[in-house]
Coordinates of N, CA and C in Angstrom, one line a residue:
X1 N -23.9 60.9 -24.2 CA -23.7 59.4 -24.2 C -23.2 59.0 -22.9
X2 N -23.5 57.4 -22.6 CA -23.2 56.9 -21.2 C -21.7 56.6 -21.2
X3 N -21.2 56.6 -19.8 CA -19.9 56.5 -20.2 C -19.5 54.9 -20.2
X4 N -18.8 54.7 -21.4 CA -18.5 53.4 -22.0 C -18.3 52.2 -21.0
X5 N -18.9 51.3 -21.1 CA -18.6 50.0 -20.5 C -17.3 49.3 -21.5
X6 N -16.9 48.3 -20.5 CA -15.5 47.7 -21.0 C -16.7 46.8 -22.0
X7 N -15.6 46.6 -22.7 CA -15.9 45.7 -23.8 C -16.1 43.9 -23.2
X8 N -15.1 43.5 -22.2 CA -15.7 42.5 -21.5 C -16.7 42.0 -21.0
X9 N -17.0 43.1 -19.8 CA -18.3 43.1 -19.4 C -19.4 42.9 -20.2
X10 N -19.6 43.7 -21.3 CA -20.6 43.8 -22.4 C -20.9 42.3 -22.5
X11 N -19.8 41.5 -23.1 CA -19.5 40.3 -23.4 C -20.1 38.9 -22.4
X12 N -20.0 39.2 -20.9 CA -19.9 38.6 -20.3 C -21.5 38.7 -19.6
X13 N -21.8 39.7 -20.1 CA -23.3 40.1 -19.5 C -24.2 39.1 -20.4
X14 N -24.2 39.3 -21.7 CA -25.1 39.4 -22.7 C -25.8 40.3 -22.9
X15 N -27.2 39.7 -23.8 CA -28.4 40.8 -23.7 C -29.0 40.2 -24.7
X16 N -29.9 40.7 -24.5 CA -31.1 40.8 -26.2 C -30.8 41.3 -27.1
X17 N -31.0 40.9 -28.7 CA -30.2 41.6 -29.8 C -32.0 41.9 -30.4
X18 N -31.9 42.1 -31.5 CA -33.1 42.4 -33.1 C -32.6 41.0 -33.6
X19 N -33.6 40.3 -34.1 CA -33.0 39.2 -34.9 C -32.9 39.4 -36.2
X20 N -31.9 38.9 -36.8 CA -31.8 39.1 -38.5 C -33.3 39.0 -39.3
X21 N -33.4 39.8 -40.7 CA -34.6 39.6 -41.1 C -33.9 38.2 -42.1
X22 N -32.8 37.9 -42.4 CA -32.2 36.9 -43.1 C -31.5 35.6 -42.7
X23 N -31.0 34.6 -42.9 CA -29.6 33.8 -42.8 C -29.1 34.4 -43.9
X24 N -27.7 34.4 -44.1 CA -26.6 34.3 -44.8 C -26.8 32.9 -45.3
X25 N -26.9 32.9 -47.1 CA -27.0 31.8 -48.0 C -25.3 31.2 -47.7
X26 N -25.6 30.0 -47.6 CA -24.1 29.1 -47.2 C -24.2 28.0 -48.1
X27 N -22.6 27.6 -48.5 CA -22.7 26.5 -49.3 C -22.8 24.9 -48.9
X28 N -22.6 24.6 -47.3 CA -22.9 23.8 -46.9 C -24.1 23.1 -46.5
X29 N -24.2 22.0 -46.1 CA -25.4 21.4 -45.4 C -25.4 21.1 -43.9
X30 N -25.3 22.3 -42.7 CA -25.1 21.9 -41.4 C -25.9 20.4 -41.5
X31 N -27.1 20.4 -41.0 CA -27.4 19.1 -40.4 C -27.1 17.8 -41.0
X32 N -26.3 17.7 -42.1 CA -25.9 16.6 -43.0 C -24.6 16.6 -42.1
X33 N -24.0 17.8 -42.1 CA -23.2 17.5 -41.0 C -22.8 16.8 -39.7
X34 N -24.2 17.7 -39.0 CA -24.3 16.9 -37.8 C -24.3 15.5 -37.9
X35 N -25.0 14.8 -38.5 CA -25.1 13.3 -38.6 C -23.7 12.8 -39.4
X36 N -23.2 13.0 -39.9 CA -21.7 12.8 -39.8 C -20.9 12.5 -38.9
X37 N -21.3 13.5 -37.9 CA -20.2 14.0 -36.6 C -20.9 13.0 -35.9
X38 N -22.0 12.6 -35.7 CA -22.7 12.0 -34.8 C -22.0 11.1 -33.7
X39 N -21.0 10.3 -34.6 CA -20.3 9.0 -34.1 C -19.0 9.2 -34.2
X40 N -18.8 10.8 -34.0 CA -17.0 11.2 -33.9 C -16.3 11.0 -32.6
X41 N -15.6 10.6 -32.4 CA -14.7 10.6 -31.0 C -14.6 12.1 -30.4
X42 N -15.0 11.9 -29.2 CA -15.0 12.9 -28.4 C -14.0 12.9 -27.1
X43 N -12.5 11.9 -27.7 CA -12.0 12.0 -26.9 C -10.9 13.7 -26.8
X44 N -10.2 14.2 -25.8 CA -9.5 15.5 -25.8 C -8.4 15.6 -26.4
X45 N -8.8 16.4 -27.5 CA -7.2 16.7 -27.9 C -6.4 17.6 -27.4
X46 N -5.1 17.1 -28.1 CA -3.8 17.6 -27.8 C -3.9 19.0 -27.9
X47 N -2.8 20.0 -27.3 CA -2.9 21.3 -27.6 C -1.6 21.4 -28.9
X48 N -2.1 21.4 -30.1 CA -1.4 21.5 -31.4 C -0.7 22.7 -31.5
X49 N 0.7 22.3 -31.9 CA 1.7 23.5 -31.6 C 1.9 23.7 -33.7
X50 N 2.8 25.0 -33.9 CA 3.1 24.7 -35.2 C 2.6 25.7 -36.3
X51 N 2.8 25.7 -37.4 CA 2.2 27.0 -38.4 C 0.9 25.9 -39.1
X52 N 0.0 26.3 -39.3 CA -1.0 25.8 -40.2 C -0.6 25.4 -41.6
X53 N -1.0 24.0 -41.9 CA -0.7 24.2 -43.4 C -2.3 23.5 -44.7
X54 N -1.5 23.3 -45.7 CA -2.7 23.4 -46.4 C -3.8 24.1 -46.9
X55 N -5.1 24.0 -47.2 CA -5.8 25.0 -47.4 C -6.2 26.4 -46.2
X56 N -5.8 26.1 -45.1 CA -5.8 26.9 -43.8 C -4.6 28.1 -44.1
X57 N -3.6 27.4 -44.7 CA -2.7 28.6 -45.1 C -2.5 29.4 -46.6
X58 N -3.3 28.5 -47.7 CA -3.7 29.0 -49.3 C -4.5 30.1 -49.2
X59 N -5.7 30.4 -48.2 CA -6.6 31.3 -48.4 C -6.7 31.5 -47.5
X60 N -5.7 32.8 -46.9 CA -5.7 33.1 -45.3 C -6.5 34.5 -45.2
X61 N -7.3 34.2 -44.6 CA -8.6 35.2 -44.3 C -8.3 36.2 -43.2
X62 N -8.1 35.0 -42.1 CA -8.4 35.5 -40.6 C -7.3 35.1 -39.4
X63 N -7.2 36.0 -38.8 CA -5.6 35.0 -37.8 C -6.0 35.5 -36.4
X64 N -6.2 34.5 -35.7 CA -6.4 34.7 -34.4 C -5.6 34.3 -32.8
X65 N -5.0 35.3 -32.2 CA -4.5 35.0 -31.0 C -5.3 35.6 -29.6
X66 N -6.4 34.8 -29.6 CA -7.2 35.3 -28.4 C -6.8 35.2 -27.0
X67 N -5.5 34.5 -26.6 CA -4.7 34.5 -25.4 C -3.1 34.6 -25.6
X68 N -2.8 35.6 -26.9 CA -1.7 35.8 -27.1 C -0.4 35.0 -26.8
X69 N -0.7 33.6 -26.9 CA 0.2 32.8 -27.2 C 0.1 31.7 -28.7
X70 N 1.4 31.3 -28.7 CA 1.9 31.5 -30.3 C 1.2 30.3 -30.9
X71 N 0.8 29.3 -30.4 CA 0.1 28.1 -30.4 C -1.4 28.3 -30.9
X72 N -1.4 29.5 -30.2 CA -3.1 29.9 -30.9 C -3.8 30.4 -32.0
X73 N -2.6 30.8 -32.8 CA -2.3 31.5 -34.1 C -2.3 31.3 -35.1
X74 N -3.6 30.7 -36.1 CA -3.4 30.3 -36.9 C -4.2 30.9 -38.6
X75 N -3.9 31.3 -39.5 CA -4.8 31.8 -40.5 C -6.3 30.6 -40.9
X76 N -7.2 31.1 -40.6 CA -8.3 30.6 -41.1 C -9.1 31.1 -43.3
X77 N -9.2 29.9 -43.7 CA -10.1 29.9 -45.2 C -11.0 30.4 -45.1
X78 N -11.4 31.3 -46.1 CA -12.9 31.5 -45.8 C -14.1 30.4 -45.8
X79 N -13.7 29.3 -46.5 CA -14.3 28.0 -46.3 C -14.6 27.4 -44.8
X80 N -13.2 27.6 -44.2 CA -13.4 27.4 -43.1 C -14.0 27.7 -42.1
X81 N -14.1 29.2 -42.0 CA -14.9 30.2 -41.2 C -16.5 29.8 -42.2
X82 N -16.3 29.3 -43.2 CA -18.2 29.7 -43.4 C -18.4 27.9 -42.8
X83 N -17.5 27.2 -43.4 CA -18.3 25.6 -42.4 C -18.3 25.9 -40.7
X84 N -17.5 26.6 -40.0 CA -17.5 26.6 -38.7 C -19.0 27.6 -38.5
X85 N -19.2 28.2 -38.8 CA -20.6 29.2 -38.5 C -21.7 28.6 -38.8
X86 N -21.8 27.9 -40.0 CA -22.7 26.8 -40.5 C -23.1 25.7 -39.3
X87 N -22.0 25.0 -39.0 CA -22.1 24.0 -37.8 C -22.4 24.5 -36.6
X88 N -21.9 25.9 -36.5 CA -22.5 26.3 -34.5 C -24.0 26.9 -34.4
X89 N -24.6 27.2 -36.1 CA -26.1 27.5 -36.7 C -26.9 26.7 -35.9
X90 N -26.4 25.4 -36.8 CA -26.9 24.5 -36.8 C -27.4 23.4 -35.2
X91 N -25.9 23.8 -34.4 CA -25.5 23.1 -33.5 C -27.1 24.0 -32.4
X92 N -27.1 25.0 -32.4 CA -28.2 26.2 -31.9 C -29.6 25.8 -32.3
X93 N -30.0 25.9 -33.7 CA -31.2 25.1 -34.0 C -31.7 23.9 -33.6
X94 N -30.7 22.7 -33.3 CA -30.9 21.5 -33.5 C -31.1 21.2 -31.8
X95 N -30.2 22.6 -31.2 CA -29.9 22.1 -29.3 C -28.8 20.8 -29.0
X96 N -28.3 20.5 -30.1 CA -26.9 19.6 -30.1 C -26.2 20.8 -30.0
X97 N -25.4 20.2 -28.4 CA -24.5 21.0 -27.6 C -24.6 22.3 -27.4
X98 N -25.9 22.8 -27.3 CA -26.3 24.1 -27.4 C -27.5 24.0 -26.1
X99 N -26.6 25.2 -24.8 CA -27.4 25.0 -23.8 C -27.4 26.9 -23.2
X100 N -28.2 27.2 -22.8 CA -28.7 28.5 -21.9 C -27.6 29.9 -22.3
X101 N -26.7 29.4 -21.4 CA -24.9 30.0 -21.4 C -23.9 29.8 -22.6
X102 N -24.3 29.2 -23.7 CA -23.2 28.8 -24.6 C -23.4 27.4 -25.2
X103 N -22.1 26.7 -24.9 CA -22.2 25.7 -25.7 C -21.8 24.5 -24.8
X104 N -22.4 22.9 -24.2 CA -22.4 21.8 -23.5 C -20.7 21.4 -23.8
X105 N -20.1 20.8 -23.1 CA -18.8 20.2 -23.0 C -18.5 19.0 -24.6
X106 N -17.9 19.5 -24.6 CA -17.5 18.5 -26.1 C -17.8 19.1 -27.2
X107 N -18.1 20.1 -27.5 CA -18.6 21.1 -28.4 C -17.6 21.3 -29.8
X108 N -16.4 21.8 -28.8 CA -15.3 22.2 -29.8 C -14.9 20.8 -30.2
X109 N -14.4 19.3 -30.2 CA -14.3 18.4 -30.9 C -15.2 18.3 -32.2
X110 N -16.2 18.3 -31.4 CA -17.7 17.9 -32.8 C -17.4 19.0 -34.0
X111 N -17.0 20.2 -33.6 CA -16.9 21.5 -34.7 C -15.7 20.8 -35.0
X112 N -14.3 20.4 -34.6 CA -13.2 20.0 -35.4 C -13.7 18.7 -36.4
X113 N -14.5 17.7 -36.0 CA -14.3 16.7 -36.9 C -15.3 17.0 -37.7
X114 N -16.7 18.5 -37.7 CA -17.2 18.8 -38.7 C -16.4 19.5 -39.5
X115 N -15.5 20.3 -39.2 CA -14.1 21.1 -40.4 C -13.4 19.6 -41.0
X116 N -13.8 18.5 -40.8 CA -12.8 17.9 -40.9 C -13.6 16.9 -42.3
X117 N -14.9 17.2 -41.9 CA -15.4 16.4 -43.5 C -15.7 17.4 -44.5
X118 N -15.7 19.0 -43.9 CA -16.0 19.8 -44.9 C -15.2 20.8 -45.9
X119 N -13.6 20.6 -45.0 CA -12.9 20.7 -45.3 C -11.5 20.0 -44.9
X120 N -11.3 19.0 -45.9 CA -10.5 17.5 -45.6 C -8.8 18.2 -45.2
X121 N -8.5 18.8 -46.1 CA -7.3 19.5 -45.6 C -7.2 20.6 -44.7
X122 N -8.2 20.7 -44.3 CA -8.1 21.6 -42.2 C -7.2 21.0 -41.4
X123 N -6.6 22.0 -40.9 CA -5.5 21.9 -39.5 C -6.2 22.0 -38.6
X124 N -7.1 22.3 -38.5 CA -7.4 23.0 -37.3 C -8.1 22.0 -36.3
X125 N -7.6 22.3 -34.8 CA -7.8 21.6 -33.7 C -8.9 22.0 -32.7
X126 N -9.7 21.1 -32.1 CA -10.5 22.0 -31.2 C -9.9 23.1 -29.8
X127 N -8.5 22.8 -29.5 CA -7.9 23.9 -29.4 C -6.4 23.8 -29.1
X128 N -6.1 24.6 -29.8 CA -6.4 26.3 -29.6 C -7.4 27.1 -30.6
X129 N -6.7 26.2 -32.0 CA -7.6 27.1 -32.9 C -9.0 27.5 -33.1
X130 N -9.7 26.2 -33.1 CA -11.4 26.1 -33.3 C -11.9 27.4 -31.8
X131 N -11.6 27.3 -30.6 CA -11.6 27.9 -29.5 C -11.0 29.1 -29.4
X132 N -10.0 29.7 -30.1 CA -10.2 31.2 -30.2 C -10.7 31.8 -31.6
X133 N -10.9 31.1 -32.1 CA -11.7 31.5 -33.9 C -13.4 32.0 -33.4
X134 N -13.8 31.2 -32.6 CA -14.9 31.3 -31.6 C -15.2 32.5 -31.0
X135 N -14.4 32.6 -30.1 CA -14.3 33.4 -29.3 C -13.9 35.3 -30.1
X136 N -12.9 35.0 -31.0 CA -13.0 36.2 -31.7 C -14.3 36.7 -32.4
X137 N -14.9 35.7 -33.1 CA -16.3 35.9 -33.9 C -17.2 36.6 -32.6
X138 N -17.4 36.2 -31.4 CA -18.1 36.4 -30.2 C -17.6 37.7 -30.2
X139 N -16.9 38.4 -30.3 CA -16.2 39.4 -29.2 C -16.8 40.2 -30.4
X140 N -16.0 40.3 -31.9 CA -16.6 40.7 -33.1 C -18.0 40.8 -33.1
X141 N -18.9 40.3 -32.8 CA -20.2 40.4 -32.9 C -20.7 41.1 -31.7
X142 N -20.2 40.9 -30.6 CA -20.3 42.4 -29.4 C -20.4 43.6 -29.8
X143 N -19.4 43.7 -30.5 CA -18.8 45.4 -31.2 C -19.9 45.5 -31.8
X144 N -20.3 44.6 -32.9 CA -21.4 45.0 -34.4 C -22.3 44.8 -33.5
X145 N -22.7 44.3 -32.7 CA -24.2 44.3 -32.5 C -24.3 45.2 -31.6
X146 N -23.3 46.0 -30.8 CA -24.0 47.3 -30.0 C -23.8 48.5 -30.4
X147 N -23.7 48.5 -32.0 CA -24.1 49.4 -32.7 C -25.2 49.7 -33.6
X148 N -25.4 48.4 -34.0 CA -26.7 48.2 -34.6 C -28.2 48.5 -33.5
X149 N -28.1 47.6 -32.4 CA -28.9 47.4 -31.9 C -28.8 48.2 -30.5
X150 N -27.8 48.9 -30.2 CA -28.0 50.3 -29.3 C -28.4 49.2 -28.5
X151 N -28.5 48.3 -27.5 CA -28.7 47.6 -26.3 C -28.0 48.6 -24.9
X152 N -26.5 48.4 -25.1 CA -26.0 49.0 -24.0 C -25.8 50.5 -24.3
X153 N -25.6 50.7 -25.2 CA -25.2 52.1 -25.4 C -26.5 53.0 -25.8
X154 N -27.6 52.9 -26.1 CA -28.7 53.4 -26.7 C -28.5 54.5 -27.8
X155 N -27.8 53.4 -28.3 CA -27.2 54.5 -30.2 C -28.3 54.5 -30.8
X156 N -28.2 55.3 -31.9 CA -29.1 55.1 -33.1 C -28.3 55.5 -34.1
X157 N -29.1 55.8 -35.1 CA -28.6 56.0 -36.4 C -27.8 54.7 -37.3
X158 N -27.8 53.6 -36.5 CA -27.0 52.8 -37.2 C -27.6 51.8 -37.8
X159 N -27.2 50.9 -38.9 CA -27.4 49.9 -39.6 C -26.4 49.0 -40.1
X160 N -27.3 48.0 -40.6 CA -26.2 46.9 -41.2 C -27.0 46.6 -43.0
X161 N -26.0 46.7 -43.3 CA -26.4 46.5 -45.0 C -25.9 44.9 -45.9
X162 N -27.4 44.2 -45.4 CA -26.9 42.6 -45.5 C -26.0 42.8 -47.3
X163 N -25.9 43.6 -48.2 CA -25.4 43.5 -49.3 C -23.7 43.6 -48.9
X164 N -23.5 44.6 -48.6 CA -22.4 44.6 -48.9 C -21.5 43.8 -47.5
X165 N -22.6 43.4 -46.4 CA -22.0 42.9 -44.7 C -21.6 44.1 -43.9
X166 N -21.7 45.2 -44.0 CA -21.0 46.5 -43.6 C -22.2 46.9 -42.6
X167 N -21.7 47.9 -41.3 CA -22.3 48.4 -40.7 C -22.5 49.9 -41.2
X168 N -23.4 50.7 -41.3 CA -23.8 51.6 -42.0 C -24.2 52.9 -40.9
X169 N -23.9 54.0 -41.2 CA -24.3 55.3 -40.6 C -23.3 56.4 -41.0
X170 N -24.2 57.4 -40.7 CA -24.2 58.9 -40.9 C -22.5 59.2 -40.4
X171 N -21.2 59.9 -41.5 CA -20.3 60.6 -40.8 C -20.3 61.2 -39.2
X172 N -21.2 62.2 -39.2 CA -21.5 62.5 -37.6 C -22.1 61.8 -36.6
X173 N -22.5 60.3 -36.4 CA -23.0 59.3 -36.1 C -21.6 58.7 -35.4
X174 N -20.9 58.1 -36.9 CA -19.5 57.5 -36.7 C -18.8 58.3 -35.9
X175 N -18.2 59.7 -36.1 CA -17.2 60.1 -35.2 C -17.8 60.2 -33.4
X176 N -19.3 60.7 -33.5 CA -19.1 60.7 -32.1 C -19.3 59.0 -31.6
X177 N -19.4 58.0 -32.3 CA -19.9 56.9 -31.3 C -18.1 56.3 -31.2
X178 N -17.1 56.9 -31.7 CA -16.1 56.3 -32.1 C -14.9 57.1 -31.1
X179 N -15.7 58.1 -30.7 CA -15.3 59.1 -29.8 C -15.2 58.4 -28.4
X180 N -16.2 57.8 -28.0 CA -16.6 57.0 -26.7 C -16.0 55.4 -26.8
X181 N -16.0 55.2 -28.2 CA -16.2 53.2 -28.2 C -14.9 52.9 -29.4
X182 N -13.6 53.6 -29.6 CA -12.8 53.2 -30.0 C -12.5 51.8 -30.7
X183 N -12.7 50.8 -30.3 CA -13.1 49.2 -30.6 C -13.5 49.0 -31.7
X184 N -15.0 50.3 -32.4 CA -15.5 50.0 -33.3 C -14.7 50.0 -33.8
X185 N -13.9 51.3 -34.6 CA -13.2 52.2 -35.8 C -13.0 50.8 -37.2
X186 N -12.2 49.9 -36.4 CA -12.0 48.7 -37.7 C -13.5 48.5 -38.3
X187 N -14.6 48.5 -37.6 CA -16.0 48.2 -38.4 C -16.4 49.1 -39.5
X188 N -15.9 50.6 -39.5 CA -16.2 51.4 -40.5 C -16.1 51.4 -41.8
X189 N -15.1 50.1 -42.1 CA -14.6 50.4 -43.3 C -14.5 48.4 -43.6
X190 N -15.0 47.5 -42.6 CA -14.7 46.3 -42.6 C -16.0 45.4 -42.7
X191 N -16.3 44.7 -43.6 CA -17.0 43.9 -43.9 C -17.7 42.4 -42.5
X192 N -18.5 42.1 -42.3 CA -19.1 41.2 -41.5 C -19.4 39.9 -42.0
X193 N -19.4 39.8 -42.9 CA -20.3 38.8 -43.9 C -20.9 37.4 -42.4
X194 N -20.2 37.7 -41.3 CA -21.1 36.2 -40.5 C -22.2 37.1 -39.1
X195 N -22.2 38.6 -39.6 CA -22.5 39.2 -38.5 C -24.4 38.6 -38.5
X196 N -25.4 38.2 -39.2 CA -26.4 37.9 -39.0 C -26.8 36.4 -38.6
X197 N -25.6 35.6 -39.1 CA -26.1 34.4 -38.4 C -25.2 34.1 -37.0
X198 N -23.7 35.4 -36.9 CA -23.5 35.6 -35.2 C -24.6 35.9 -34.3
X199 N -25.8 36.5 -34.7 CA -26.8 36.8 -34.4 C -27.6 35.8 -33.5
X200 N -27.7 34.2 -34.2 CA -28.1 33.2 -34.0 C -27.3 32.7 -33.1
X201 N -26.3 32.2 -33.2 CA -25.5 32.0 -32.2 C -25.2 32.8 -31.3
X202 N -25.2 33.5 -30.8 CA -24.5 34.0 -29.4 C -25.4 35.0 -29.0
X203 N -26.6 35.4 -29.7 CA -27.7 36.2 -29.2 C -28.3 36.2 -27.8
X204 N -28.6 34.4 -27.6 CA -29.3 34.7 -26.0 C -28.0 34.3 -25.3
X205 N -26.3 34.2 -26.1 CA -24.9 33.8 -24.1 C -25.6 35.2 -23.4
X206 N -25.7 34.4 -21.9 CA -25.1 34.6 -20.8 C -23.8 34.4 -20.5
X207 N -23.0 34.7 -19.5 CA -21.8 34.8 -19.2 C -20.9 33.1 -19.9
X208 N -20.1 33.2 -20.1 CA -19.6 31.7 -20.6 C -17.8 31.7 -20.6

């Protein structure tokens, strides 16, 4: 096996993935959304200091500090995480705020005031929160997808099992790719449930 690339670089490169043979069934309506948001203020917000409250802190799924400061730290709903993935789907299909490299300027607002009709008691700000919740799903989907799809590393043996969200392979598979790529290990035993429509989103970034 090649010797490991940092996990940034990977990130910051891109590549070509396999496209899902599926979406992930969601309970929302992205583009009902979008027209919602249509006529949301896209003025900048403040950088929101403070613990999350409300349903952000009832059904805490996910906690993210992607610049290890305390501001950025907040538990995400699973509600929340499935409307935010729904909306950046959508945002990608439709080409609203969706350009070559990522995502056009004002992006993260539009995603806050869509958490904001789809779930009325969200905390969450376009940043810090919305902007590292992002960025972790990106990085997360780095890991799963260069196992699945062997791009940089030219793995095999691996799979993703849309039933249970889980990445799938052989014990002797896992230890040696885990041998070289440490990063995975959390995926062996950890569910994805947004890994096929991360797919959609962040498939063609270039550097961002």
């Amino acid at each position: 096996m090649d010797q490991p690339d940092s996990l940034e670089s990977r990130i910051s490169s891109g590549g070509s993935f396999q496209p899902p043979r599926k979406i992930l069934n969601t309970s929302t309506r992205p583009s009902k959304l979008l027209q919602q948001c249509a006529g949301a203020s896209t003025k900048k917000m403040g950088q929101g200091k403070g613990r999350c409250s409300g349903e952000a802190s009832r059904e805490a799924s996910h906690e993210d500090s992607a610049d290890n400061s305390k501001t950025s730290r907040c538990k995400w709903s699973h509600a929340e995480d499935v409307a935010l993935v729904n909306v950046m789907v959508e945002m990608v299909a439709s080409g609203v705020y969706k350009c070559d490299n990522g995502f056009k300027p004002g992006y993260l607002n539009h995603l806050e005031e869509a958490l904001k009709i789809t779930c009325p008691n969200s905390r969450m700000k376009a940043r810090p929160h919305i902007e590292s919740r992002q960025k972790s799903l990106k990085k997360d989907w780095f890991i799963v997808n260069d196992m699945i799809c062997g791009i940089w590393h030219g793995t095999s043996g691996f799979g993703f099992d849309s039933i249970s969200n889980m990445v799938t392979a052989p014990d002797d598979v896992w230890e040696d790719y885990l041998r070289n790529y440490p990063e995975a290990r959390p995926w062996r035993l950890k569910s994805f449930p947004h890994y096929e429509n991360c797919c959609i989103i962040f498939g063609n970034d270039r550097a961002t």
